Amino acid sequence: MTETVAPTDLQAFIARCLEACGMPAPDAGTVAELMARADLMGQDGHGVFRLPMYVKRIRAGGMNMTPRFQRLSDRPATALIDGDDGMGHLIMHHATELAMQKARKTGVAWVGARHSNHAGPASLYAMMPARENMIGLYLAVGSANHMPPWGGTEMLLSTNPIAVAVPSQDYPPIVLDMATTVAAYGKVKTAAQRGETMPEGWMIDRTGQPLTDPTRSAEGFLLPIGGPKGYGLSLIFGVLAGVLNGAAFGRDVVDFNADSTTTTNTGHVILALDISVFADPARFRADIDDVWRQMKSSARMPGVEEIRLPGERLHRVTQERQKTGIPLPGSLGAKLQELATELGVAPL
């Protein structure tokens, strides 16, 4: 049975749990807001669903609750941050704020991070600059390897996502948020929790046969988007967010799902581009509105009811859940109740 919870109630619950684990209240509030926003946007595999896993890692000593961020490199338009094994949401919120601060002075800024952790959906951070008349671009190395190089069987690559957010005037922002695999692994995990099967094309087993049972995901691997093209994107994004930052890549990536104690050294990149360097922001946003109108009014193939733009579903789900609440499957609700009892905090 699925129940719904108000976004503010979910955010407060997440904050209570994190504070009970030793996270300072201001930091817990920042992380809780980002996690609840993920659920609000319909990114269910990256929101409160992950909280029990985060708490398990925190209590096992695999994550630092009072990190001290250090700028290993700091130039006018770039920076490299060491996150001191802090929570990924906190590190990337800090990195994105820094990138926007620099972009206001230099026009564009690139900030990398290492010694981080899983930070939720990529769109969270790409959308922060978009709210400030900027274009945001985010890359990350995934928190576990689920894909081999094209033609191989050793899982050396992750879903390595990219998100790009572009503001508009009267329409929602255009937000591309995608894994370099056909499906993000979070979708596999949520399918398993809900007792659902996966569509053919998400995963194959080591003999190349379709794998549709999410509870057997360890027996196979995710497929890249566009065949070898997706493999190439995953590789390059991993180099930019991982190797360039001195973060984990390839065989050094720690399986966040199976190992709660080893430092993950997750790498991320955020780029902020100030639109005013190239165009009047109001004119640019109006031009993006025209992009919306052109795409939406273009001729459709038979049987296609609507042409959608990247981020349109995200916006619709956000609007709906702000009114009706965030749905929690019964199995997840039960886990969160157990977590509240375990931590000694008020339940949802």
Coordinates of N, CA, C and O in Angstrom, one line a residue, residues 8 46-47 97 123 139 189 196 288 318 327 332:
T8 N 7.3 18.9 3.4 CA 7.9 19.5 4.6 C 8.0 18.5 5.7 O 9.0 18.5 6.4
H46 N 16.6 8.4 -5.7 CA 17.7 9.2 -5.1 C 17.3 10.1 -3.9 O 18.0 10.9 -3.5
G47 N 16.0 9.9 -3.5 CA 15.6 10.7 -2.3 C 15.6 9.9 -1.0 O 16.6 9.3 -0.7
E97 N 27.5 26.4 -5.1 CA 27.5 27.8 -4.6 C 28.8 28.5 -5.0 O 28.8 29.7 -5.5
S123 N 20.3 16.4 -11.4 CA 19.5 17.6 -11.7 C 19.5 18.6 -10.5 O 19.4 19.8 -10.8
L139 N 28.5 16.7 -13.8 CA 28.9 15.3 -14.1 C 29.4 14.6 -12.8 O 29.8 15.3 -11.9
K189 N 16.9 -0.6 -8.3 CA 16.7 -0.9 -6.8 C 15.2 -0.6 -6.4 O 14.6 -1.3 -5.7
E196 N 8.5 -5.2 -8.9 CA 8.2 -5.0 -10.3 C 9.3 -5.7 -11.1 O 10.4 -6.0 -10.6
I288 N 14.3 30.8 -25.2 CA 14.1 29.4 -24.8 C 12.7 29.1 -24.8 O 12.2 28.0 -25.1
T318 N 6.6 17.6 -10.0 CA 6.8 18.5 -8.9 C 5.6 19.3 -8.5 O 5.2 19.4 -7.4
P327 N 4.5 10.2 -2.7 CA 4.1 8.8 -2.4 C 5.2 8.0 -1.9 O 6.3 8.1 -2.3
L332 N 8.8 0.9 1.7 CA 9.7 1.9 2.1 C 9.3 2.6 3.4 O 10.1 2.9 4.3

